[in-house]
CSV table of C-alpha atoms in Angstrom, one decimal:
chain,number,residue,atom,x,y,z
A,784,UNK,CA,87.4,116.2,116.5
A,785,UNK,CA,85.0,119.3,116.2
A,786,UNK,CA,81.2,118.0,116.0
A,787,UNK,CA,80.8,119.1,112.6
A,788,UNK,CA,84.2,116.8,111.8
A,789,UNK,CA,82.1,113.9,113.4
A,790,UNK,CA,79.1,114.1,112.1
A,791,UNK,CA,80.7,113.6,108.9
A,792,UNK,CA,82.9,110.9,109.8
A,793,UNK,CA,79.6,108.8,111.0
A,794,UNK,CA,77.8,109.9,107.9
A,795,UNK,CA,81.1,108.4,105.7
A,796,UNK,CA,80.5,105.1,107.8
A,797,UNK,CA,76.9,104.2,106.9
A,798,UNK,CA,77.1,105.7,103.5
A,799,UNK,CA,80.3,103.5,102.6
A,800,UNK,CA,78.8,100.6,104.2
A,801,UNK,CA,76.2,100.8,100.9
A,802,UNK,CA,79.2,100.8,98.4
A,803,UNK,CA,78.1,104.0,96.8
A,804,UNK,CA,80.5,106.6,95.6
A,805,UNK,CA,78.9,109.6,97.8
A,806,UNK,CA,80.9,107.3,101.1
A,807,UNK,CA,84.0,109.1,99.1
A,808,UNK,CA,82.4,112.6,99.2
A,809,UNK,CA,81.6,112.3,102.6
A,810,UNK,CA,85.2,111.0,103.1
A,811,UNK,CA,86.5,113.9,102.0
A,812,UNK,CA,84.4,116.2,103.3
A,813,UNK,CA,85.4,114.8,106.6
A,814,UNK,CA,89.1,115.2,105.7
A,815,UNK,CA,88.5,118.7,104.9
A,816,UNK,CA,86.9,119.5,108.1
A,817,UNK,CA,90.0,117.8,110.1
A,818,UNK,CA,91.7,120.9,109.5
A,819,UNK,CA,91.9,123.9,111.2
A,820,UNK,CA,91.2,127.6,110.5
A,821,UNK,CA,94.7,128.2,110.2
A,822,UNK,CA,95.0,126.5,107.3
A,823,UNK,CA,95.3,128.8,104.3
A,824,UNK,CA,95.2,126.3,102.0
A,825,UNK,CA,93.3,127.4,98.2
A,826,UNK,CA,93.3,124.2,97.0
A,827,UNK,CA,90.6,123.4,98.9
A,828,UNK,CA,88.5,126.1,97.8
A,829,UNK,CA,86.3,123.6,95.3
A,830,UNK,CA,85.7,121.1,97.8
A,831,UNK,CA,81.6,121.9,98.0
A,832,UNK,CA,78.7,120.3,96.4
A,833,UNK,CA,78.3,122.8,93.3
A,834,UNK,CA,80.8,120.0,91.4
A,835,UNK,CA,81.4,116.4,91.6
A,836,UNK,CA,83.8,115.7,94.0
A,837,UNK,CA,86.2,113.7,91.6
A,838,UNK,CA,86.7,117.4,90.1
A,839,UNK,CA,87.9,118.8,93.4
A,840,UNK,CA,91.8,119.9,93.1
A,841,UNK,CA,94.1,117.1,94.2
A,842,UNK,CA,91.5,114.1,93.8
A,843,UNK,CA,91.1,111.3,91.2
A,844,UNK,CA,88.6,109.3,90.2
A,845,UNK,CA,88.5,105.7,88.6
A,846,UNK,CA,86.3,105.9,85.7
A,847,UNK,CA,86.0,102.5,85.2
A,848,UNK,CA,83.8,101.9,88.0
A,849,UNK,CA,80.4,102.3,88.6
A,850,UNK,CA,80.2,103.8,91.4
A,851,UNK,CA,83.0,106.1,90.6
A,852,UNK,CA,85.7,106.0,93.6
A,853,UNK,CA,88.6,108.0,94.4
A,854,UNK,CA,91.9,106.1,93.7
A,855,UNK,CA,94.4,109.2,94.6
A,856,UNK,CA,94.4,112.5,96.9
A,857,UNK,CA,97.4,114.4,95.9
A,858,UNK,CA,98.0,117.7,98.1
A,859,UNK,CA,101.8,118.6,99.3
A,860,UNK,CA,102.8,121.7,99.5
A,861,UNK,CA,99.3,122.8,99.8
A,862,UNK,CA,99.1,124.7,103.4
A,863,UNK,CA,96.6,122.4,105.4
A,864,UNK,CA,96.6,122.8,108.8
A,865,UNK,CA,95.4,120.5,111.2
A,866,UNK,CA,94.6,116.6,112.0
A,867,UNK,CA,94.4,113.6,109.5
A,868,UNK,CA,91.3,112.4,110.0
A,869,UNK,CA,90.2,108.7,110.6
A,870,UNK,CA,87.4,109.4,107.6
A,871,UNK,CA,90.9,109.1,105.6
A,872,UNK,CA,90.5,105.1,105.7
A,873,UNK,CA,87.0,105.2,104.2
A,874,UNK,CA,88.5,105.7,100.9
A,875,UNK,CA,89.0,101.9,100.3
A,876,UNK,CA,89.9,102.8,96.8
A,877,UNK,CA,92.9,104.4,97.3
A,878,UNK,CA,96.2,103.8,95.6
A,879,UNK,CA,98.4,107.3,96.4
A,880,UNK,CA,98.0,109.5,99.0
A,881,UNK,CA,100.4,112.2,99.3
A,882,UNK,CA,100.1,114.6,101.9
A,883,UNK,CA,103.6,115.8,102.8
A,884,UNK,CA,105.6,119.1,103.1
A,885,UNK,CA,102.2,120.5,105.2
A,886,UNK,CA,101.0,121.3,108.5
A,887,UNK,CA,99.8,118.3,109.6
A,888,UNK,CA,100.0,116.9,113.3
A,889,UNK,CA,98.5,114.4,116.0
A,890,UNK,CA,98.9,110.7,115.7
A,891,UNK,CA,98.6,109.3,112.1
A,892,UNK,CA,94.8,107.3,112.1
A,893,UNK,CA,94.5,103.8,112.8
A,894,UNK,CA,91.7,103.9,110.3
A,895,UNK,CA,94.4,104.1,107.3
A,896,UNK,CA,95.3,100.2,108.1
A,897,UNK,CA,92.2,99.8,106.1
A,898,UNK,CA,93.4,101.0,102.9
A,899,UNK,CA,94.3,97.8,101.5
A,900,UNK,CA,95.0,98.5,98.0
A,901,UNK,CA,97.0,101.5,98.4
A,902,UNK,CA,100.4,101.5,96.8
A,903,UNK,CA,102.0,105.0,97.8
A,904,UNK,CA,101.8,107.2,101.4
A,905,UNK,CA,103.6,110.3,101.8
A,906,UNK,CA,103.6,111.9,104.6
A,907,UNK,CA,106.6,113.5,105.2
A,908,UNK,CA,107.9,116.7,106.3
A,909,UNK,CA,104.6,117.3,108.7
A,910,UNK,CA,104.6,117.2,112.4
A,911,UNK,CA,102.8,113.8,113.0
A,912,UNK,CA,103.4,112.5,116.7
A,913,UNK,CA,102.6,108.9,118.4
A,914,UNK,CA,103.8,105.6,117.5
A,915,UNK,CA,104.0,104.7,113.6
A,916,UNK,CA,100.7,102.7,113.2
A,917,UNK,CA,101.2,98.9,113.4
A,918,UNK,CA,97.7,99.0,111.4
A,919,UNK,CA,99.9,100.4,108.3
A,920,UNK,CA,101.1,96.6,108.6
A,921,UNK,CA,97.5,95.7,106.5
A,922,UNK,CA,98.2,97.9,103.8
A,923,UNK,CA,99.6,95.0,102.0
A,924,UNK,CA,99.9,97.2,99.0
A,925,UNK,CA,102.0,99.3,99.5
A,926,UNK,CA,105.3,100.1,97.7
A,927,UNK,CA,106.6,103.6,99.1
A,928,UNK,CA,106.1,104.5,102.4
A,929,UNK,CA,107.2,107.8,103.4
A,930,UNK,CA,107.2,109.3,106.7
A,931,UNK,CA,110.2,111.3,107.2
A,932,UNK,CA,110.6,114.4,109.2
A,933,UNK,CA,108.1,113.6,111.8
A,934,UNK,CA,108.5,113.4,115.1
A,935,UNK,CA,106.8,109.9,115.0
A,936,UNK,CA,108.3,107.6,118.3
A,937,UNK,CA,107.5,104.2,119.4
A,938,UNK,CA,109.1,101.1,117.8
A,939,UNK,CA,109.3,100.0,113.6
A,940,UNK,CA,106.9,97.2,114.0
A,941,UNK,CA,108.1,93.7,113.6
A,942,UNK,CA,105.0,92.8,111.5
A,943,UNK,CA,106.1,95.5,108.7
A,944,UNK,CA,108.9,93.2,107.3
A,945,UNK,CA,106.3,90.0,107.4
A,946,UNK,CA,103.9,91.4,105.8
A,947,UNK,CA,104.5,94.7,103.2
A,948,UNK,CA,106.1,92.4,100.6
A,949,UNK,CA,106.2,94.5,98.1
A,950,UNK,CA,107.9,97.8,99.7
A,951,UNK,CA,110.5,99.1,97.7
A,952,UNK,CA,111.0,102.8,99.5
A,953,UNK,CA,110.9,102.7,103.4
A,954,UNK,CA,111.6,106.3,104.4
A,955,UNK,CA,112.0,107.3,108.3
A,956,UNK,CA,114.7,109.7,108.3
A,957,UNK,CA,114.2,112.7,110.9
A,958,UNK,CA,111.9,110.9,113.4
A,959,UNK,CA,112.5,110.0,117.3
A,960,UNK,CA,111.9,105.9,116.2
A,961,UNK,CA,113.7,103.9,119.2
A,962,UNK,CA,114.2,99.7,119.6
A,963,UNK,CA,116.0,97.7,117.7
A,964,UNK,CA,116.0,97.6,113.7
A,965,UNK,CA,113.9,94.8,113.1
A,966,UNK,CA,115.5,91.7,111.7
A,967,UNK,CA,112.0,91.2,109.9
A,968,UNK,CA,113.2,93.6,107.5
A,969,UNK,CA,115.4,91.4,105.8
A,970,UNK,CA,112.3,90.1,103.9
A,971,UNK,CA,111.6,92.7,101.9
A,972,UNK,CA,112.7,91.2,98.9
A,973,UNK,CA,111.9,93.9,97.0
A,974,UNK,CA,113.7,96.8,98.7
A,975,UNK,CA,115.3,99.5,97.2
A,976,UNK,CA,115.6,102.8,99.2
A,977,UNK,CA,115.8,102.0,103.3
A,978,UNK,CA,116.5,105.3,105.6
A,979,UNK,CA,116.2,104.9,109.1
A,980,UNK,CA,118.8,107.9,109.9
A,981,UNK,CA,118.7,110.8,112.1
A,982,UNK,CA,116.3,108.4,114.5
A,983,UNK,CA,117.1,106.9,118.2
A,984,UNK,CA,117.7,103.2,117.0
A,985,UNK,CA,119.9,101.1,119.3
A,986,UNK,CA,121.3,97.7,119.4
A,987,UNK,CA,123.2,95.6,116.4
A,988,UNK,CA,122.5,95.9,112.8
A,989,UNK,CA,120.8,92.7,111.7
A,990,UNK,CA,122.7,91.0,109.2
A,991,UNK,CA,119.5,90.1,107.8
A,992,UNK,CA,120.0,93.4,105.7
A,993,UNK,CA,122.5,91.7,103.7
A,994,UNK,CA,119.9,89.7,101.8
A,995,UNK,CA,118.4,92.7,99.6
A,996,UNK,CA,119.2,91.6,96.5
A,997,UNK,CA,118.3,94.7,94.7
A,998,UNK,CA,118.8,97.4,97.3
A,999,UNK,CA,120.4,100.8,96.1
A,1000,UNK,CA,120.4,103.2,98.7
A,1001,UNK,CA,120.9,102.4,102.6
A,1002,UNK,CA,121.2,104.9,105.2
A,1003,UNK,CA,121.3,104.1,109.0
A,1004,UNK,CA,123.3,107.3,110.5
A,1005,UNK,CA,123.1,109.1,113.3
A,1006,UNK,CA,121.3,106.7,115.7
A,1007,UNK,CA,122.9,104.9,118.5
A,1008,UNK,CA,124.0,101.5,116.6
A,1009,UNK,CA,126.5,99.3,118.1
A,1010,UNK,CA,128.4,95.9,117.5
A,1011,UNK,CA,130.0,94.6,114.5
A,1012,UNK,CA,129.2,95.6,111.0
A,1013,UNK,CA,127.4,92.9,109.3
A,1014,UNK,CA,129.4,91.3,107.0
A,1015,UNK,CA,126.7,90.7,104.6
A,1016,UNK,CA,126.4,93.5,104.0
A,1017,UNK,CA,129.8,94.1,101.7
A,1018,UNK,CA,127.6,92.2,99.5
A,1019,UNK,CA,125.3,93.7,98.3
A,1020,UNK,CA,126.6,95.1,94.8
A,1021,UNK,CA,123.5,96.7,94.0
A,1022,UNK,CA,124.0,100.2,96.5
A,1023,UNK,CA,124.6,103.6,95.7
A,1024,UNK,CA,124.5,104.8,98.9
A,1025,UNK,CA,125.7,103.3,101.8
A,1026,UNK,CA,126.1,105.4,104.7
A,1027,UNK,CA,126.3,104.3,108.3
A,1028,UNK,CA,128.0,107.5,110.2
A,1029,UNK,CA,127.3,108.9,113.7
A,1030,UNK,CA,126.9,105.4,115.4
A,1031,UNK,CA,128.8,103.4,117.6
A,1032,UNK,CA,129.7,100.1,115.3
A,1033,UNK,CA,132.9,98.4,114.9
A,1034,UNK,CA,134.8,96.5,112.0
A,1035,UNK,CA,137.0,97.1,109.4
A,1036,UNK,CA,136.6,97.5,105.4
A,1037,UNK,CA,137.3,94.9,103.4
A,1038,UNK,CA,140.2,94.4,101.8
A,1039,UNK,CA,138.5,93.6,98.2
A,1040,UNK,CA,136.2,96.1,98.3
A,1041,UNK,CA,137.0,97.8,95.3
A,1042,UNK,CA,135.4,95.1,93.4
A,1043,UNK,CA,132.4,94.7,95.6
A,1044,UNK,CA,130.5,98.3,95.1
A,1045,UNK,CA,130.5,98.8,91.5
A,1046,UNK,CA,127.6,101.5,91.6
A,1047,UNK,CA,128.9,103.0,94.8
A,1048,UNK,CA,128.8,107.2,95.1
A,1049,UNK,CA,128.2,108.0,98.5
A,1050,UNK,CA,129.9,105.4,101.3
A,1051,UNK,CA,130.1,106.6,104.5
A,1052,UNK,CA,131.4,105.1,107.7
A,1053,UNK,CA,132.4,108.5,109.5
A,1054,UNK,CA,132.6,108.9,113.2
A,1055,UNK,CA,132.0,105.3,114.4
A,1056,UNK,CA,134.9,102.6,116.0
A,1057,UNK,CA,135.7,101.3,112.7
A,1058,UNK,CA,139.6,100.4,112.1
A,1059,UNK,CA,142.1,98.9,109.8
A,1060,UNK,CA,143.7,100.2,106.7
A,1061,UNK,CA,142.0,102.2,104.5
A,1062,UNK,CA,142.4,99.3,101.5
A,1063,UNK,CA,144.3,100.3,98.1
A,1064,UNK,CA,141.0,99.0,96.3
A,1065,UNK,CA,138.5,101.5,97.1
A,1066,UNK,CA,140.0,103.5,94.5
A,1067,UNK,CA,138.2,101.8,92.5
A,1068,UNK,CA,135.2,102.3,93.1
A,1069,UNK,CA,135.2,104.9,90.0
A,1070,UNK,CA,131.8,106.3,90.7
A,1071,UNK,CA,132.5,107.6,94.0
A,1072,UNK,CA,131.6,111.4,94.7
A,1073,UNK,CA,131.2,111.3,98.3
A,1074,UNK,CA,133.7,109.6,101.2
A,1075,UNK,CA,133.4,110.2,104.8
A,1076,UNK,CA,135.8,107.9,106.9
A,1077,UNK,CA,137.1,110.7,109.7
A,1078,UNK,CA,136.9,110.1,113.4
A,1079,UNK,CA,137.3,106.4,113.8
A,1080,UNK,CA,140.7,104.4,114.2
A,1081,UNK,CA,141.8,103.7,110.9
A,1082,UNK,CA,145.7,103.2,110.6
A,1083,UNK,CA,148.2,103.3,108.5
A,1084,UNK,CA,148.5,105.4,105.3
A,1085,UNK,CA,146.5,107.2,103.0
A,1086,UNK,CA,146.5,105.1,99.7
A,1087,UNK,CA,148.3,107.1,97.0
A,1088,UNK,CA,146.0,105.5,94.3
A,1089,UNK,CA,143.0,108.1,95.4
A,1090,UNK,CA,143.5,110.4,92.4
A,1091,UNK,CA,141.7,107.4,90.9
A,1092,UNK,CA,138.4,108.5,92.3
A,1093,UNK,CA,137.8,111.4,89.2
A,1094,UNK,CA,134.3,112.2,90.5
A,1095,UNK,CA,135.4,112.5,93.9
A,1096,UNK,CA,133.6,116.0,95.3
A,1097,UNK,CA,133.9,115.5,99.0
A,1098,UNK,CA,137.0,113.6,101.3
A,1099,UNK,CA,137.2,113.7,104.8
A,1100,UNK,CA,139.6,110.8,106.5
A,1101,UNK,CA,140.5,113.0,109.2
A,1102,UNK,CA,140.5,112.2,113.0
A,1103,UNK,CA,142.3,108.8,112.6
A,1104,UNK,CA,145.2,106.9,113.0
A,1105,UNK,CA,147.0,107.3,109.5
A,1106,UNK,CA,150.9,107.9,109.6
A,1107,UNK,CA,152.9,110.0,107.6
A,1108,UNK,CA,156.3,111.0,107.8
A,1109,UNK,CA,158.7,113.5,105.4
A,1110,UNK,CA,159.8,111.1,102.9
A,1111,UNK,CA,156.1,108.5,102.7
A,1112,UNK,CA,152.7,108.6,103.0
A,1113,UNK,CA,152.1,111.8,101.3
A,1114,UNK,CA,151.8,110.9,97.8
A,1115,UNK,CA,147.8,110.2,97.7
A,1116,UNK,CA,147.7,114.8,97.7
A,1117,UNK,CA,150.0,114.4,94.7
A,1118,UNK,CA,147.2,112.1,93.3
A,1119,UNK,CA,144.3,113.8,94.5
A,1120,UNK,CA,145.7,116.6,91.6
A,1121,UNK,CA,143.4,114.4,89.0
A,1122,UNK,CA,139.9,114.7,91.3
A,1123,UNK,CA,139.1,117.7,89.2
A,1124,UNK,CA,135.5,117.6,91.1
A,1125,UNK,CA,136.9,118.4,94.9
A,1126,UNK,CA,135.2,120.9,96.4
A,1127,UNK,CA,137.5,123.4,97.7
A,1128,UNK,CA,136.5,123.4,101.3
A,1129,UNK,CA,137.5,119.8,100.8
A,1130,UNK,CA,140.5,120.2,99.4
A,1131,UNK,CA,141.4,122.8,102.5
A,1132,UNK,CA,141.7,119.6,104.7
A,1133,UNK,CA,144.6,118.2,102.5
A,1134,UNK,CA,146.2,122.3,101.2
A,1135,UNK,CA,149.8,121.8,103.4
A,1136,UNK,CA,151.9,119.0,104.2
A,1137,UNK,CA,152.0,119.7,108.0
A,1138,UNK,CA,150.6,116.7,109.8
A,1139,UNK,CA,147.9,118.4,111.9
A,1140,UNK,CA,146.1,119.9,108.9
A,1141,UNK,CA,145.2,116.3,107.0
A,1142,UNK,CA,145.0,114.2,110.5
A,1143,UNK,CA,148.0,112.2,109.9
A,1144,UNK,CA,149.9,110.8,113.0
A,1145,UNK,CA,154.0,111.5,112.1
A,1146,UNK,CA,155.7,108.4,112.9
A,1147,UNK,CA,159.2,108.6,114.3
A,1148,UNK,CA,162.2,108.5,112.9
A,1149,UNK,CA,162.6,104.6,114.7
A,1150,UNK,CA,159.6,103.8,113.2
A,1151,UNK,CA,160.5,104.6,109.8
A,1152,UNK,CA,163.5,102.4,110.0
C-alpha cells in the first residue's frame, strides 16, 4: 500500500468512527488510490472533491439517511488496475458491490467481513489470489456471492454453510479451491445457483446437497470428485442444470428418472465411472437441450425413444459400453430424425451405421442369439 493509499485508509478509520458520511469519501478515496497507474479506467475521472462523492460514476447514495452513506459501488468492466483495498470494509452501508470483469489482484481484504448488510459481491473474472476470506462468513447478508475466474486457493470454509443463510448464488467456477466440499453447504436452504467447477475439489460429494429444496442449477465438473453419487440427489426436481463431468464418481442413473427432472436442460455425467443402462425414461425429460454421458461404462443399448428429446442441441454417449449389432440397437438414429435442434457437429457422431463412428461395441453373432 503506497503511503498516500495509507494515509487515507487511517483517515477513513477515525472519520468513520464519528458516523459521519465524509468516512465514505474517504473510503473511496482510499479505494481509488489502491490502484495502480496502469489503470486506464475514465470512470474514475469524477472522483475529486469539486462534487459530492455520491455523484461520483458507479456510487449510490441512500437518501434517506442523514448522514448520507453509500449503499452500492457498481464498476465492472471499468479498467481498474490494481489492489482492493482494506478501506473497502469501511463502507458499512453497503448492499452491492460489483467489481468484476477488471484488473484486480492480491488477496481479497479481510476488512470486507465487516460489511454486514451487504446483499451482493461480484468479483469475478479478476485475478484475486490467497485463500477465499473466512471473514466473508460475517457478511450475513449476503445473497450472491460471486467469485469466479480467480485464481483464489485455500479451502471453501466450513463456517460459509452455518452461517450465510440467505445465499441463493454461490459462484466459484475457474479457481484453484482444494479440500473437500463442505457438507455445511447443505444448509443453505435457500440455494439456487451452486458452481464449484473447473476447481481442485477432492473427496465424496456430500449427500447433504440433496436437501436444496429450491436449487436450479448445480455444477461440480472438472475437479477430482470421487465415490458414489449421492442418491439424494435424483431428488431434487427443482434443477436445470445438473452437470457433474470430468470427476472420478461412480453410480448408475436411475431407472425413473424421467419423471424426476421435470425442468432438466442440461444433465451431464460425462467422463466419470458411471455405469448401467442408459434408462428408456430420460426421454422424457422433454426440456432437455444438452446430454453429455460419453466416456464412462454405460452398457447396453441406445434407447430408441431419444427422438423424444425435440430440443435436443447437443448428444455425446460416446466412449462406452453400448452394443449394437446389424439387425438391433440402431433405431434411436432413426429417432433422432425428430431433434430438429441437433447441431450438426453432433449429429456427425451418429452420420453412419459403422460401429466405431457412434461408440457402440458390436456384439457377436452368439450373443445375439
Amino acid at each position: 500500500m503506497g503511503l498516500l493509499a495509507l494515509f487515507l485508509y487511517i483517515l477513513t478509520i477515525s472519520t468513520a468512527a464519528s458516523g459521519g458520511g465524509g468516512g465514505d469519501e474517504a473510503a473511496l478515496l482510499a479505494f481509488k488510490a489502491g490502484f495502480s497507474r496502469r489503470s486506464s479506467s475514465s470512470r474514475l475521472v469524477s472522483w475529486n472533491s469539486s462534487t459530492n462523492f455520491c455523484n461520483w460514476e458507479g456510487v449510490t447514495c441512500s437518501r434517506r439517511r442523514q448522514p448520507t452513506r453509500v449503499v452500492e459501488l457498481d464498476l465492472p468492466s471499468s479498467n481498474l488496475t490494481g489492489t482492493l483495498s482494506p478501506a473497502i470494509g469501511n463502507l458499512t452501508f453497503l448492499r452491492r458491490l460489483n467489481l468484476s470483469s477488471n484488473g484486480l489482484y492480491g488477496e481479497i481484504p479481510n476488512s470486507i467481513g465487516r460489511l454486514n448488510r451487504l446483499q451482493r459481491l461480484s468479483l469475478s473474472y479478476n485475478s484475486l489470489s490467497g485463500e477465499c476470506p473466512a471473514n466473508l462468513t460475517s457478511c450475513i447478508s449476503l445473497k450472491i456471492l460471486d467469485l469466479d475466474y480467480n485464481q483464489l486457493g485455500g479451502h471453501i470454509p466450513v463456517e460459509l454453510g452455518n452461517k450465510l443463510t440467505q445465499l441463493q448464488m454461490l459462484l466459484l467456477t475457474n479457481n484453484s479451491i482444494t479440500g473437500p466440499i463442505p457438507y455445511s453447504l447443505g444448509n443453505l436452504s435457500s440455494l439456487r445457483n451452486l458452481y464449484l467447477d473447473y476447481n481442485h475439489l477432492e473427496g465424496l460429494i456430500p449427500a447433504s446437497l440433496g436437501k436444496f429444496p429450491s436449487l436450479q442449477e448445480l455444477s461440480l465438473e472438472a475437479n477430482m470428485l470421487t465415490g458414489e453419487f449421492p442418491h439424494s440427489i435424483w431428488n431434487l426436481s427443482t434443477l436445470r442444470v445438473m452437470g457433474v463431468g470430468l470427476n472420478m464418481l461412480q453410480g448408475s442413473i436411475v431407472a425413473n428418472i424421467g419423471e424426476k427432472f421435470p425442468l432438466m436442460r442440461f444433465f451431464g455425467l460425462h467422463e466419470n465411472r458411471f455405469n448401467g443402462v442408459i434408462p428408456s425414461s430420460l426421454s422424457n425429460l422433454s426440456r432437455l437441450t444438452d446430454l453429455y454421458l460419453a466416456t464412462n461404462n454405460f452398457t447396453g443399448s441406445v434407447p430408441p425413444t431419444m427422438g423424444r428429446l425435440q430440443f435436443l442441441k447437443y448428444l455425446y454417449i460416446g466412449n462406452n459400453q453400448l452394443t449394437a449389432d446389424e439387425r438391433n440397437g440402431w433405431e434411436f438414429l432413426t429417432s433422432l430424425a425428430n431433434c430438429t435442434q441437433l447441431q450438426e457437429h453432433a449429429r456427425q457422431k451418429f452420420a453412419g451405421r459403422a460401429a466405431a463412428k457412434i461408440d457402440c461395441k458390436p456384439v457377436n453373432d452368439n450373443a445375439v442369439a
